[in-house]
Coordinates of N, CA and C in Angstrom, one line a residue:
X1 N -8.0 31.7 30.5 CA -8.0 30.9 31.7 C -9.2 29.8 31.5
X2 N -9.1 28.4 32.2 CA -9.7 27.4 31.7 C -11.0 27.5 33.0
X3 N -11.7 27.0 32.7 CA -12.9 26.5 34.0 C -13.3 25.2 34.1
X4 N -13.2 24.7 35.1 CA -13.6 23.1 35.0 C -14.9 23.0 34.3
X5 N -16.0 24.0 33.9 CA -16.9 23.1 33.5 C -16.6 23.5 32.0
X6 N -15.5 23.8 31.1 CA -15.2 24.2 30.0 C -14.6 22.7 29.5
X7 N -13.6 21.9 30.1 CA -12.8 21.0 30.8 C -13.7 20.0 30.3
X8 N -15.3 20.0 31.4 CA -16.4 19.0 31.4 C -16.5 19.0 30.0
X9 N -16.9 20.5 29.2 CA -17.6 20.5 27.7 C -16.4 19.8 26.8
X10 N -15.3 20.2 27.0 CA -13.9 19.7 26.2 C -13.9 17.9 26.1
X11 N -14.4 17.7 27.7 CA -14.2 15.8 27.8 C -15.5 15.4 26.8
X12 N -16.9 16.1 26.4 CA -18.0 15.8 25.9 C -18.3 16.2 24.5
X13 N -17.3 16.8 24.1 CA -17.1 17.2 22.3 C -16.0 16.7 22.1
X14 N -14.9 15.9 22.6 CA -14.1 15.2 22.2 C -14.7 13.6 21.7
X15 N -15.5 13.0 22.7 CA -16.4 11.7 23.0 C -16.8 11.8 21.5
X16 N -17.9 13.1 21.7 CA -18.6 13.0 20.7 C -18.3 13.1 19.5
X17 N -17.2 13.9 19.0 CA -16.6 13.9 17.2 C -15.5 12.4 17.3
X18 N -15.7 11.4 18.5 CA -15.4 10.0 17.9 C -16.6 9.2 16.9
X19 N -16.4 8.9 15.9 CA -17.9 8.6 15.0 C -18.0 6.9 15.6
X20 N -17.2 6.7 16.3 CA -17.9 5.1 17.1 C -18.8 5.0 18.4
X21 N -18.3 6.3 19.0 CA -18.9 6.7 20.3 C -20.2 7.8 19.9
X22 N -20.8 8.7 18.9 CA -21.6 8.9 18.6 C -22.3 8.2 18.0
X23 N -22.2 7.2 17.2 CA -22.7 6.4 16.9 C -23.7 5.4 18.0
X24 N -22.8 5.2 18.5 CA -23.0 4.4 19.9 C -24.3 5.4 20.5
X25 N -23.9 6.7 21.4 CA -24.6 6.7 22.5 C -25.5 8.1 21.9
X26 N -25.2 8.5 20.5 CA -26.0 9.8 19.8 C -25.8 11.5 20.9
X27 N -26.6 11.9 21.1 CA -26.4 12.9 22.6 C -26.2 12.9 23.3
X28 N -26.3 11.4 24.2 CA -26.4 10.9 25.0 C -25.4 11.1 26.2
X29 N -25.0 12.2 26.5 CA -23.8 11.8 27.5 C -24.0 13.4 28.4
X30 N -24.4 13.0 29.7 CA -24.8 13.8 30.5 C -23.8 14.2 31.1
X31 N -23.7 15.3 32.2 CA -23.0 16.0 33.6 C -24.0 15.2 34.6
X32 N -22.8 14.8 35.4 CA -23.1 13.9 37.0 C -23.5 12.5 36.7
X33 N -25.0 12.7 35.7 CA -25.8 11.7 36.4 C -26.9 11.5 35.3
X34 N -27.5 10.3 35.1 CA -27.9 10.0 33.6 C -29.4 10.6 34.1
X35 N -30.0 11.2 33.4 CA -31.8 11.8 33.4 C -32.8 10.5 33.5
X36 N -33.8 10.6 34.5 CA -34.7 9.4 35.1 C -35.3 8.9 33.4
X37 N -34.8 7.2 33.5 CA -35.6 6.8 32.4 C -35.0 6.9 31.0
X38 N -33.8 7.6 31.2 CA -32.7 7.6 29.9 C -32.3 6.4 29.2
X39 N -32.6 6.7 27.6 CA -32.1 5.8 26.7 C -30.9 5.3 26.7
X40 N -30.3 3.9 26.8 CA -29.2 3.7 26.4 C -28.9 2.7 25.3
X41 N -27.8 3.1 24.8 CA -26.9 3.5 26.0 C -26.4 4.7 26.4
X42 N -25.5 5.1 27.1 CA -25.5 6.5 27.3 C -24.1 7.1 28.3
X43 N -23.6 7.9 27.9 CA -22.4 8.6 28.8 C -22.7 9.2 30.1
X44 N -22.1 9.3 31.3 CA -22.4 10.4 32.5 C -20.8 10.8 32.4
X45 N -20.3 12.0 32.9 CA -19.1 13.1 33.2 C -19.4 13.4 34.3
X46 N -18.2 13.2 35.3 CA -18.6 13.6 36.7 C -17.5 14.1 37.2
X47 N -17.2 15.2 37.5 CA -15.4 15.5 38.1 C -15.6 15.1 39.5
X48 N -14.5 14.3 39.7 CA -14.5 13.7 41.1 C -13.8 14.5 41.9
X49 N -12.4 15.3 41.7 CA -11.7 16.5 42.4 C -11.4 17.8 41.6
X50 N -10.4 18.2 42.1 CA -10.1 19.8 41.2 C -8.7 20.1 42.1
X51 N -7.8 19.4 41.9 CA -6.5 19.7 42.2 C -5.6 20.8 41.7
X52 N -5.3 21.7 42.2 CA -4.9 23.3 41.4 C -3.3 23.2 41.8
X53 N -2.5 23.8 41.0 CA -1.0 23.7 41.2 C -0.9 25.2 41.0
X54 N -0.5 26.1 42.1 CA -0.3 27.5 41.9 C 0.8 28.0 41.7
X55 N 1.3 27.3 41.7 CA 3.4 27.5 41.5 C 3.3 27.3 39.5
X56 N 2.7 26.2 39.2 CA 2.9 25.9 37.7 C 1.9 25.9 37.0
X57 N 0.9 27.1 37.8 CA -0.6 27.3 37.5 C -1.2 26.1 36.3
X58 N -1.0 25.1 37.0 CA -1.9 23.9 36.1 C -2.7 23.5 37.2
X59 N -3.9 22.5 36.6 CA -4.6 22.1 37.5 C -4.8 20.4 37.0
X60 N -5.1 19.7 37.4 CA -5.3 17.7 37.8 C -6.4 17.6 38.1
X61 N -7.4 17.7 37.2 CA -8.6 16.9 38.1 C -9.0 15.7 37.4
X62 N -10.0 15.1 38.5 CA -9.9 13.8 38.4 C -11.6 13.7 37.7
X63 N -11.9 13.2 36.5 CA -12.9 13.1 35.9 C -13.4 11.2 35.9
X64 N -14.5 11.1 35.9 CA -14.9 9.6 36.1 C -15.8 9.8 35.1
X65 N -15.6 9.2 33.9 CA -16.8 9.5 32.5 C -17.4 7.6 32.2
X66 N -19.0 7.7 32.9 CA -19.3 6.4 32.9 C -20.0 5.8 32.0
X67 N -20.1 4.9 31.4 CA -20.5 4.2 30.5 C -21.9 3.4 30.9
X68 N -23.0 3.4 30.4 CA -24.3 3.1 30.5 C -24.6 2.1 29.7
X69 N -25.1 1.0 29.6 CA -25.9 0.1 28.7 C -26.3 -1.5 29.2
X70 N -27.3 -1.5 28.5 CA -27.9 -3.1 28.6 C -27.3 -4.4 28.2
X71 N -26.0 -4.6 27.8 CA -25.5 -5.5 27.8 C -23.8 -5.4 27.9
X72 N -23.7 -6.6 28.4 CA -21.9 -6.4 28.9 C -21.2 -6.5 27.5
X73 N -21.3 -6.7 26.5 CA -20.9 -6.4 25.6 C -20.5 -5.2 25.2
X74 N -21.4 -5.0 24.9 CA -22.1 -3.2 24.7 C -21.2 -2.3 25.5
X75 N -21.0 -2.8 27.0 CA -20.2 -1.9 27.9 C -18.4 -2.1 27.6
X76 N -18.6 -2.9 27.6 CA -16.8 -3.2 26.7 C -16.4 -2.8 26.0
X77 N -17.2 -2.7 24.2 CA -16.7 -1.9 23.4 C -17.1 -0.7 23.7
X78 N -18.1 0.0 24.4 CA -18.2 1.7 24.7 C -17.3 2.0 25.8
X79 N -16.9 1.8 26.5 CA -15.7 1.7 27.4 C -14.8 1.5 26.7
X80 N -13.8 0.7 26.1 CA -12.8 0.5 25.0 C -12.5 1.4 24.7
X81 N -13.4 2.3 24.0 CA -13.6 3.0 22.9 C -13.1 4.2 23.4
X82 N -14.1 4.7 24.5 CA -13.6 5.8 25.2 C -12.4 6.1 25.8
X83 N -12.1 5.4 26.5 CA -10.6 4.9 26.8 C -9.6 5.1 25.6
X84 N -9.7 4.8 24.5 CA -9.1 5.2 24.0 C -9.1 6.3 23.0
X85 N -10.2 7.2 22.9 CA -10.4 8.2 22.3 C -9.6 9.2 23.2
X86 N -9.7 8.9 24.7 CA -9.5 10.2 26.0 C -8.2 10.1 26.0
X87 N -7.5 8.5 26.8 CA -6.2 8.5 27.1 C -5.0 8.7 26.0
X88 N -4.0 9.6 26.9 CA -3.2 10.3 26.3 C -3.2 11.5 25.1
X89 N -4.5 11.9 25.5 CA -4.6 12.8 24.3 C -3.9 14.4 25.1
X90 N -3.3 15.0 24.0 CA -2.4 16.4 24.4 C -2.7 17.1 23.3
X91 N -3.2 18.2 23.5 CA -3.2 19.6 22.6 C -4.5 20.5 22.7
X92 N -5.0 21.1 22.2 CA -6.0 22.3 23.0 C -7.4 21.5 22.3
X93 N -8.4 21.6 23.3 CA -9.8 21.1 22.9 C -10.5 22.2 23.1
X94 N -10.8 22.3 22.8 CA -12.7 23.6 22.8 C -11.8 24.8 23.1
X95 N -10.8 25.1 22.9 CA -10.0 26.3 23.3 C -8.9 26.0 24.4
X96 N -9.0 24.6 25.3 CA -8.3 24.7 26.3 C -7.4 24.3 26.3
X97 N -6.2 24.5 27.1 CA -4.4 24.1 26.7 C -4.8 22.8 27.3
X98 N -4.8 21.5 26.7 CA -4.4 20.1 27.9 C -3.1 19.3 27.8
X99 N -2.3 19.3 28.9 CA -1.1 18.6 28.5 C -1.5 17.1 28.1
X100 N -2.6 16.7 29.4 CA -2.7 15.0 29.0 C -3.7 14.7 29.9
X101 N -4.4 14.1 28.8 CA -5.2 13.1 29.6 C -4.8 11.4 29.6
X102 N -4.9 11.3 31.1 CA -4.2 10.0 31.7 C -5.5 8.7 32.1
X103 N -5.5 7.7 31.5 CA -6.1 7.0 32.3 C -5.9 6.3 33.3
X104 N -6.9 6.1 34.7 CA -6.3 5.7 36.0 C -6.9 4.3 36.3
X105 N -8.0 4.1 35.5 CA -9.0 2.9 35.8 C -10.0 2.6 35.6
X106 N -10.8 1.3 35.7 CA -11.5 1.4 35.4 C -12.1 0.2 36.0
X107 N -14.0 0.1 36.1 CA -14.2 -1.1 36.5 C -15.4 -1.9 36.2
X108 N -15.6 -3.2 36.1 CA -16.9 -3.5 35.6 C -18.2 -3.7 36.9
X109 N -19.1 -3.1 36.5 CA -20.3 -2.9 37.5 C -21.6 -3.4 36.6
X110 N -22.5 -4.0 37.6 CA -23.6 -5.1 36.8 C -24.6 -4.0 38.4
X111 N -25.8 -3.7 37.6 CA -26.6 -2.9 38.6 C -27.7 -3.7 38.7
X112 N -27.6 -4.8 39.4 CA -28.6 -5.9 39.7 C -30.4 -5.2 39.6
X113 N -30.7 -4.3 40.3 CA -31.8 -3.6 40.3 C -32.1 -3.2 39.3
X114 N -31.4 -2.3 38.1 CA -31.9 -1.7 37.0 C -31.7 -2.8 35.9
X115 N -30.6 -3.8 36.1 CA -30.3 -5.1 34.8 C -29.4 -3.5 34.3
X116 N -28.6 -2.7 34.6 CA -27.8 -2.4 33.8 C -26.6 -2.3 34.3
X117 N -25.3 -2.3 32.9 CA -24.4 -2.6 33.3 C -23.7 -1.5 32.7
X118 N -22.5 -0.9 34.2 CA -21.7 0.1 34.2 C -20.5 0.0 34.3
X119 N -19.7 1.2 33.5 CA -18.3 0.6 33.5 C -17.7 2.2 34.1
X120 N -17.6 2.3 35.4 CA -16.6 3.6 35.6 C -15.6 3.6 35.2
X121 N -14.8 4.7 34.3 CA -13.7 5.0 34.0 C -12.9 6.1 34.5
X122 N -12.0 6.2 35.3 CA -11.2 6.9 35.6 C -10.4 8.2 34.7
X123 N -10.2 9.2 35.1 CA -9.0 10.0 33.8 C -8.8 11.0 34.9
X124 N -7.4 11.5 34.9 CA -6.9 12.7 35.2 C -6.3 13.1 34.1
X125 N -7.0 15.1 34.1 CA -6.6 16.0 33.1 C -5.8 17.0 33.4
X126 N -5.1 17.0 32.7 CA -3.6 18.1 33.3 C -3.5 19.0 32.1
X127 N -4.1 20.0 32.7 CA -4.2 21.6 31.9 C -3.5 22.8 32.8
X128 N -3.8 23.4 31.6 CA -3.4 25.1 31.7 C -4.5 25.7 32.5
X129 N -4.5 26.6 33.8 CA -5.4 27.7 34.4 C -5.4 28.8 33.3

């Protein structure tokens, strides 16, 4: 049986054995919320829901994996990247059954106060309980 924060680990060792996206952000890719003062650039993972199907014991949740860095450049190809490392991927990660990961969206954000620029990305993952 799967656990959402197995799911979390599964969406953050996939990122990371991309050698453009570790390259890129190194360790860099947090749960929720990036650490006061953090290097970038840098990943956040945040499950937005946890939709459960009890009839076809699968579950949909809705993951937002954000993208961190100092230039809009930067946020394009690391966003790119990820997006395409995550969407459509099917078959077992860290142990877990995933039928698919879907991408839903995505958007460009300029954080006037910090001068950094964010790219939320949307994904829903459709696994096995």
């Amino acid at each position: 049986m799967s656990s959402t924060s197995s799911i979390h680990s599964s969406l953050r060792l996939m990122l990371l054995d991309n050698p453009l996206i570790d390259e890129m952000v190194d360790e860099r890719i947090y749960p929720h919320k990036l650490p006061l003062n953090c290097e970038l650039p840098a990943i956040s993972i945040h499950r937005i829901s946890y939709p459960i199907h009890h009839i076809t014991n699968t579950a949909t949740p809705r993951y937002q994996v954000s993208c961190w860095t100092r230039s809009y450049s930067q946020a394009q190809e690391l966003s790119e990247t990820v997006i395409e490392c995550l969407n459509r991927f099917k078959g077992t990660a860290s142990g877990n059954p995933i039928k698919q990961v879907v991408y839903l969206g995505s958007e460009d954000v300029y954080e006037d106060m910090t001068e950094i620029f964010h790219v939320p990305i949307d994904f829903k993952v459709i696994h096995m309980r």
